[in-house]
Amino acid sequence: MSAAASNRIEVDVAGAQPYRITIAPGLLDDGAALAAQVRGRQALVLSDDTVAPLYAARVAEALRAARPELSLAHFALPAGESSKTLHWFGRAIDALAALGARRDACVLALGGGVVGDLAGFAAACWMRGIDCVQLPTTLLAMVDSSVGGKTAVDLPQGKNLVGAFHPPRAVLADTAVLRTLPPRELRAGLAEVMKYGAIVDASFLDWLDAHADALLAMDDDALATAVARSCAHKAAIVERDPFEHGERALLNFGHTFGHAIETEQGYGGLNHGEAVAVGMVLAARLSETLGLARPEDGERLRVLLTRFGLPVALPAGLDPESLLAHMRLDKKAQAGGLRFIVWEGAGRARVLSDVPESAVLAVLRG
């Protein structure tokens, strides 16, 4: 992680396809920064019907000012997880076809995690792979889904079951857009920020505790630091394990429980960050049940999540057996049985295979 010109922070992600994460206010209006990532003369701005009216015209205007010869097209899907489907993926592919996109075309993913995942998957599949530049507009997308190249859509049977690894050409995180983020979306992003403290950096949890008021007040400097520190942690993990064969699985702390909750609720209840918050509490409780962690470690996490206004208990009315069935289909399950990310306390997470279903049910039944 390095400081760049003016108030920009840059995080470089190494590997077979290296790229840079740039964090600064005003990036969506920076035509030079945007245009520098478009190799050819065609670009598709893919967004949703909430974000597009706010920012799509600004991005297009900035791009055209820097590159008048660009052929620009727009495509917006309905906002929300319910649009992260094969149907809307097909519509995005149709938009690329209508553009006549060539192999040096670029998809600009302008939005939150749903847009980033679907746009990245469309870019991965069009002509077997074209550039995708991630322009995340939510805190959750800035610290998680825009980084690392995991792209996917959902099926009725579960989240992210159809997808591809497709690293972005660049990530431009404009922190100015966070000032207008609804409080619920800000809190959802903070759940993913907290995850990095839980899995690899206990001191980050201390920092979050000390800066909770500033973060909830959307203080620019506090948010930029939280984004940069989270991205640096994710970048380091992704560099070492780009295809989730080992360490990268730690990033799924809380997600096995969380994805099951989202699927069981039909993607219409808790949002992703909220589900992950509950999932982290349940993962900590599972760790206690298995004798790996102390109850006070999980209690500290629960209290901090509560301080940020996040849910920490399983929503009422969800059937433990149904949740367990979703977990069996989760991508993190293996032939030998359920696999969970557990911890031994803050900053000390690990992968645990062959977790007894009885222990999981005990946690779900509370």
CSV table of C-alpha atoms in Angstrom, one decimal, residues 33-299:
chain,number,residue,atom,x,y,z
A,33,ALA,CA,-7.8,7.9,-14.9
A,34,LEU,CA,-10.8,6.2,-16.4
A,35,ALA,CA,-9.6,6.4,-20.0
A,36,ALA,CA,-6.2,5.1,-19.2
A,37,GLN,CA,-7.8,1.7,-18.4
A,38,VAL,CA,-9.6,1.4,-21.8
A,39,ARG,CA,-7.3,-0.2,-24.3
A,40,GLY,CA,-9.5,-0.2,-27.3
A,41,ARG,CA,-12.2,2.2,-28.6
A,42,GLN,CA,-15.3,0.5,-27.1
A,43,ALA,CA,-16.6,0.5,-23.6
A,44,LEU,CA,-19.8,-0.7,-21.9
A,45,VAL,CA,-20.8,1.1,-18.7
A,46,LEU,CA,-22.8,-1.6,-16.8
A,47,SER,CA,-24.7,-0.4,-13.8
A,48,ASP,CA,-28.1,-0.7,-12.1
A,49,ASP,CA,-31.2,1.5,-12.1
A,50,THR,CA,-30.3,3.0,-8.7
A,51,VAL,CA,-26.6,3.9,-9.4
A,52,ALA,CA,-26.9,4.7,-13.1
A,53,PRO,CA,-29.0,7.9,-12.7
A,54,LEU,CA,-26.5,9.2,-10.1
A,55,TYR,CA,-23.2,8.5,-11.8
A,56,ALA,CA,-23.4,6.9,-15.3
A,57,ALA,CA,-23.7,10.2,-17.2
A,58,ARG,CA,-20.8,11.6,-15.2
A,59,VAL,CA,-18.5,8.7,-16.0
A,60,ALA,CA,-19.5,8.9,-19.7
A,61,GLU,CA,-18.9,12.6,-19.8
A,62,ALA,CA,-15.5,12.2,-18.2
A,63,LEU,CA,-14.5,9.4,-20.6
A,64,ARG,CA,-15.7,11.3,-23.7
A,65,ALA,CA,-13.7,14.4,-22.6
A,66,ALA,CA,-10.5,12.3,-22.4
A,67,ARG,CA,-11.2,10.0,-25.3
A,68,PRO,CA,-13.7,11.6,-27.8
A,69,GLU,CA,-13.3,8.7,-30.2
A,70,LEU,CA,-14.7,6.1,-27.7
A,71,SER,CA,-17.8,4.2,-28.7
A,72,LEU,CA,-19.8,4.1,-25.4
A,73,ALA,CA,-22.8,2.0,-24.5
A,74,HIS,CA,-24.9,1.8,-21.3
A,75,PHE,CA,-26.7,-1.1,-19.7
A,76,ALA,CA,-28.5,-1.0,-16.4
A,77,LEU,CA,-30.1,-4.0,-14.6
A,78,PRO,CA,-32.6,-3.7,-11.7
A,79,ALA,CA,-30.9,-3.0,-8.4
A,80,GLY,CA,-30.6,-5.8,-5.9
A,81,GLU,CA,-29.3,-9.4,-5.5
A,82,SER,CA,-32.4,-10.7,-7.2
A,83,SER,CA,-30.9,-9.5,-10.5
A,84,LYS,CA,-27.7,-11.4,-10.2
A,85,THR,CA,-29.1,-14.2,-12.4
A,86,LEU,CA,-28.4,-16.0,-15.7
A,87,HIS,CA,-31.2,-14.0,-17.3
A,88,TRP,CA,-29.6,-10.6,-16.6
A,89,PHE,CA,-26.2,-12.0,-17.4
A,90,GLY,CA,-27.7,-12.8,-20.8
A,91,ARG,CA,-29.0,-9.3,-21.2
A,92,ALA,CA,-25.5,-7.9,-20.4
A,93,ILE,CA,-24.1,-10.2,-23.1
A,94,ASP,CA,-26.7,-8.9,-25.5
A,95,ALA,CA,-25.5,-5.4,-24.7
A,96,LEU,CA,-22.0,-6.3,-25.6
A,97,ALA,CA,-23.2,-7.9,-28.8
A,98,ALA,CA,-25.2,-4.7,-29.7
A,99,LEU,CA,-22.0,-2.7,-29.2
A,100,GLY,CA,-20.1,-5.0,-31.5
A,101,ALA,CA,-17.5,-5.3,-28.7
A,102,ARG,CA,-14.2,-6.6,-29.9
A,103,ARG,CA,-11.5,-8.3,-27.9
A,104,ASP,CA,-10.0,-5.0,-26.7
A,105,ALA,CA,-13.3,-3.6,-25.5
A,106,CYS,CA,-13.8,-2.9,-21.8
A,107,VAL,CA,-16.7,-3.3,-19.4
A,108,LEU,CA,-16.9,-0.6,-16.7
A,109,ALA,CA,-18.7,-2.1,-13.7
A,110,LEU,CA,-20.3,0.9,-12.0
A,111,GLY,CA,-22.1,-0.1,-8.8
A,112,GLY,CA,-22.1,-2.4,-5.9
A,113,GLY,CA,-21.3,-6.1,-5.5
A,114,VAL,CA,-24.1,-7.4,-7.7
A,115,VAL,CA,-23.1,-5.2,-10.6
A,116,GLY,CA,-19.4,-6.0,-10.1
A,117,ASP,CA,-20.0,-9.7,-10.0
A,118,LEU,CA,-22.3,-9.8,-13.0
A,119,ALA,CA,-20.3,-7.3,-15.1
A,120,GLY,CA,-17.1,-9.2,-14.3
A,121,PHE,CA,-18.7,-12.5,-15.4
A,122,ALA,CA,-19.9,-11.0,-18.6
A,123,ALA,CA,-16.5,-9.7,-19.3
A,124,ALA,CA,-15.0,-13.1,-18.5
A,125,CYS,CA,-17.2,-14.8,-21.0
A,126,TRP,CA,-17.4,-12.4,-23.9
A,127,MET,CA,-14.9,-13.6,-26.5
A,128,ARG,CA,-13.4,-15.7,-23.7
A,129,GLY,CA,-12.4,-12.7,-21.8
A,130,ILE,CA,-12.2,-8.9,-22.2
A,131,ASP,CA,-11.1,-6.2,-19.8
A,132,CYS,CA,-13.3,-5.2,-16.8
A,133,VAL,CA,-12.6,-2.1,-14.8
A,134,GLN,CA,-14.3,-2.1,-11.4
A,135,LEU,CA,-15.8,1.2,-10.3
A,136,PRO,CA,-17.4,0.2,-6.9
A,137,THR,CA,-19.9,2.6,-5.4
A,138,THR,CA,-20.6,0.8,-2.1
A,139,LEU,CA,-18.2,0.3,0.8
A,140,LEU,CA,-18.8,-3.5,0.6
A,141,ALA,CA,-17.8,-3.6,-3.0
A,142,MET,CA,-14.8,-1.5,-2.4
A,143,VAL,CA,-13.4,-3.7,0.3
A,144,ASP,CA,-14.5,-7.1,-1.0
A,145,SER,CA,-16.2,-8.0,-4.3
A,146,SER,CA,-14.3,-5.6,-6.6
A,147,VAL,CA,-10.9,-7.0,-5.6
A,148,GLY,CA,-9.7,-10.5,-6.4
A,149,GLY,CA,-11.4,-11.4,-9.7
A,150,LYS,CA,-14.2,-13.7,-8.4
A,151,THR,CA,-17.2,-13.2,-10.6
A,152,ALA,CA,-20.5,-15.1,-10.6
A,153,VAL,CA,-24.3,-15.1,-10.7
A,154,ASP,CA,-26.7,-16.9,-8.4
A,155,LEU,CA,-29.0,-19.8,-8.9
A,156,PRO,CA,-32.2,-20.6,-6.9
A,157,GLN,CA,-30.1,-23.4,-5.3
A,158,GLY,CA,-27.4,-21.0,-4.0
A,159,LYS,CA,-25.2,-18.0,-4.3
A,160,ASN,CA,-22.4,-17.6,-6.9
A,161,LEU,CA,-22.7,-21.1,-8.2
A,162,VAL,CA,-22.0,-20.1,-11.8
A,163,GLY,CA,-19.0,-17.9,-12.4
A,164,ALA,CA,-15.3,-17.5,-13.3
A,165,PHE,CA,-12.1,-16.1,-11.9
A,166,HIS,CA,-11.4,-13.0,-14.0
A,167,PRO,CA,-9.2,-10.3,-12.4
A,168,PRO,CA,-10.1,-6.7,-13.2
A,169,ARG,CA,-7.8,-4.5,-15.3
A,170,ALA,CA,-8.1,-2.0,-12.5
A,171,VAL,CA,-10.2,-0.9,-9.5
A,172,LEU,CA,-11.0,2.8,-9.0
A,173,ALA,CA,-12.7,3.3,-5.7
A,174,ASP,CA,-14.1,6.9,-5.5
A,175,THR,CA,-14.6,7.4,-1.8
A,176,ALA,CA,-16.7,10.6,-2.4
A,177,VAL,CA,-19.7,8.4,-3.4
A,178,LEU,CA,-19.7,6.9,0.1
A,179,ARG,CA,-21.0,10.2,1.5
A,180,THR,CA,-24.4,9.5,-0.1
A,181,LEU,CA,-24.5,5.8,0.8
A,182,PRO,CA,-27.6,4.8,2.8
A,183,PRO,CA,-26.7,4.0,6.4
A,184,ARG,CA,-27.8,0.4,6.0
A,185,GLU,CA,-25.4,-0.1,3.0
A,186,LEU,CA,-22.6,1.6,4.9
A,187,ARG,CA,-23.1,-0.8,7.8
A,188,ALA,CA,-23.2,-3.8,5.5
A,189,GLY,CA,-19.8,-2.8,4.1
A,190,LEU,CA,-18.4,-2.4,7.6
A,191,ALA,CA,-19.2,-6.0,8.3
A,192,GLU,CA,-16.8,-7.0,5.5
A,193,VAL,CA,-14.2,-4.6,6.8
A,194,MET,CA,-14.5,-6.1,10.2
A,195,LYS,CA,-13.9,-9.6,8.7
A,196,TYR,CA,-10.3,-8.7,7.9
A,197,GLY,CA,-9.6,-8.0,11.5
A,198,ALA,CA,-11.3,-11.2,12.5
A,199,ILE,CA,-9.2,-13.4,10.2
A,200,VAL,CA,-5.8,-11.9,9.9
A,201,ASP,CA,-5.3,-8.6,11.9
A,202,ALA,CA,-6.5,-8.3,15.5
A,203,SER,CA,-5.1,-4.8,15.7
A,204,PHE,CA,-7.5,-3.7,12.9
A,205,LEU,CA,-10.4,-4.7,15.2
A,206,ASP,CA,-8.9,-2.4,17.8
A,207,TRP,CA,-8.6,0.4,15.2
A,208,LEU,CA,-12.2,-0.1,14.1
A,209,ASP,CA,-13.4,0.0,17.7
A,210,ALA,CA,-11.5,3.3,18.3
A,211,HIS,CA,-12.8,4.9,15.0
A,212,ALA,CA,-16.4,3.5,15.1
A,213,ASP,CA,-18.0,6.9,15.5
A,214,ALA,CA,-15.9,8.5,12.7
A,215,LEU,CA,-16.8,5.6,10.4
A,216,LEU,CA,-20.5,5.8,11.1
A,217,ALA,CA,-20.4,9.6,10.6
A,218,MET,CA,-18.8,8.9,7.1
A,219,ASP,CA,-15.6,10.7,7.9
A,220,ASP,CA,-13.6,10.8,4.7
A,221,ASP,CA,-10.2,10.0,6.2
A,222,ALA,CA,-11.5,7.1,8.4
A,223,LEU,CA,-13.3,5.5,5.4
A,224,ALA,CA,-10.3,5.9,3.1
A,225,THR,CA,-8.1,4.2,5.7
A,226,ALA,CA,-10.6,1.4,6.3
A,227,VAL,CA,-10.9,0.8,2.5
A,228,ALA,CA,-7.1,0.9,2.0
A,229,ARG,CA,-6.3,-1.4,4.9
A,230,SER,CA,-9.0,-3.9,3.9
A,231,CYS,CA,-7.8,-3.9,0.2
A,232,ALA,CA,-4.2,-4.4,1.3
A,233,HIS,CA,-5.2,-7.5,3.3
A,234,LYS,CA,-7.3,-8.9,0.5
A,235,ALA,CA,-4.6,-8.2,-2.1
A,236,ALA,CA,-2.0,-10.0,-0.1
A,237,ILE,CA,-4.1,-13.0,0.3
A,238,VAL,CA,-5.2,-13.1,-3.3
A,239,GLU,CA,-1.6,-12.8,-4.5
A,240,ARG,CA,-0.7,-15.9,-2.6
A,241,ASP,CA,-3.8,-17.9,-3.5
A,242,PRO,CA,-5.5,-16.5,-6.7
A,243,PHE,CA,-7.8,-19.5,-7.2
A,244,GLU,CA,-8.9,-20.3,-3.6
A,245,HIS,CA,-6.9,-23.5,-3.2
A,246,GLY,CA,-5.9,-22.7,0.3
A,247,GLU,CA,-5.5,-19.4,2.3
A,248,ARG,CA,-8.0,-17.4,0.2
A,249,ALA,CA,-10.7,-19.5,1.7
A,250,LEU,CA,-10.2,-17.5,4.9
A,251,LEU,CA,-12.0,-14.6,3.2
A,252,ASN,CA,-15.1,-16.7,3.5
A,253,PHE,CA,-15.2,-16.3,7.3
A,254,GLY,CA,-18.9,-16.1,8.2
A,255,HIS,CA,-20.0,-16.6,4.6
A,256,THR,CA,-21.1,-20.3,4.7
A,257,PHE,CA,-23.7,-19.4,7.3
A,258,GLY,CA,-24.4,-16.0,5.6
A,259,HIS,CA,-24.9,-17.4,2.2
A,260,ALA,CA,-27.3,-20.0,3.6
A,261,ILE,CA,-29.3,-17.3,5.3
A,262,GLU,CA,-29.5,-15.2,2.1
A,263,THR,CA,-30.5,-18.2,0.0
A,264,GLU,CA,-33.2,-19.4,2.5
A,265,GLN,CA,-34.6,-15.9,2.5
A,266,GLY,CA,-34.8,-15.7,-1.3
A,267,TYR,CA,-32.3,-12.8,-1.3
A,268,GLY,CA,-35.1,-10.6,0.0
A,269,GLY,CA,-34.2,-10.5,3.7
A,270,LEU,CA,-30.8,-9.6,5.2
A,271,ASN,CA,-28.5,-8.1,2.7
A,272,HIS,CA,-25.1,-9.6,2.1
A,273,GLY,CA,-23.1,-7.7,4.7
A,274,GLU,CA,-25.8,-8.2,7.3
A,275,ALA,CA,-25.9,-11.9,6.6
A,276,VAL,CA,-22.1,-12.1,6.9
A,277,ALA,CA,-22.3,-10.3,10.3
A,278,VAL,CA,-24.7,-12.9,11.6
A,279,GLY,CA,-22.5,-15.6,9.9
A,280,MET,CA,-19.4,-14.4,11.7
A,281,VAL,CA,-21.1,-14.6,15.1
A,282,LEU,CA,-22.2,-18.1,14.3
A,283,ALA,CA,-18.8,-19.1,13.0
A,284,ALA,CA,-17.3,-17.9,16.3
A,285,ARG,CA,-19.9,-19.9,18.2
A,286,LEU,CA,-19.1,-23.0,16.1
A,287,SER,CA,-15.4,-22.4,17.0
A,288,GLU,CA,-16.3,-22.4,20.7
A,289,THR,CA,-18.5,-25.5,20.3
A,290,LEU,CA,-15.5,-27.3,18.7
A,291,GLY,CA,-13.2,-26.2,21.5
A,292,LEU,CA,-11.1,-23.9,19.3
A,293,ALA,CA,-11.9,-20.5,20.7
A,294,ARG,CA,-12.9,-18.8,24.0
A,295,PRO,CA,-16.4,-17.5,24.4
A,296,GLU,CA,-15.1,-14.0,25.2
A,297,ASP,CA,-13.5,-13.8,21.8
A,298,GLY,CA,-16.9,-14.3,20.1
A,299,GLU,CA,-18.5,-11.9,22.6
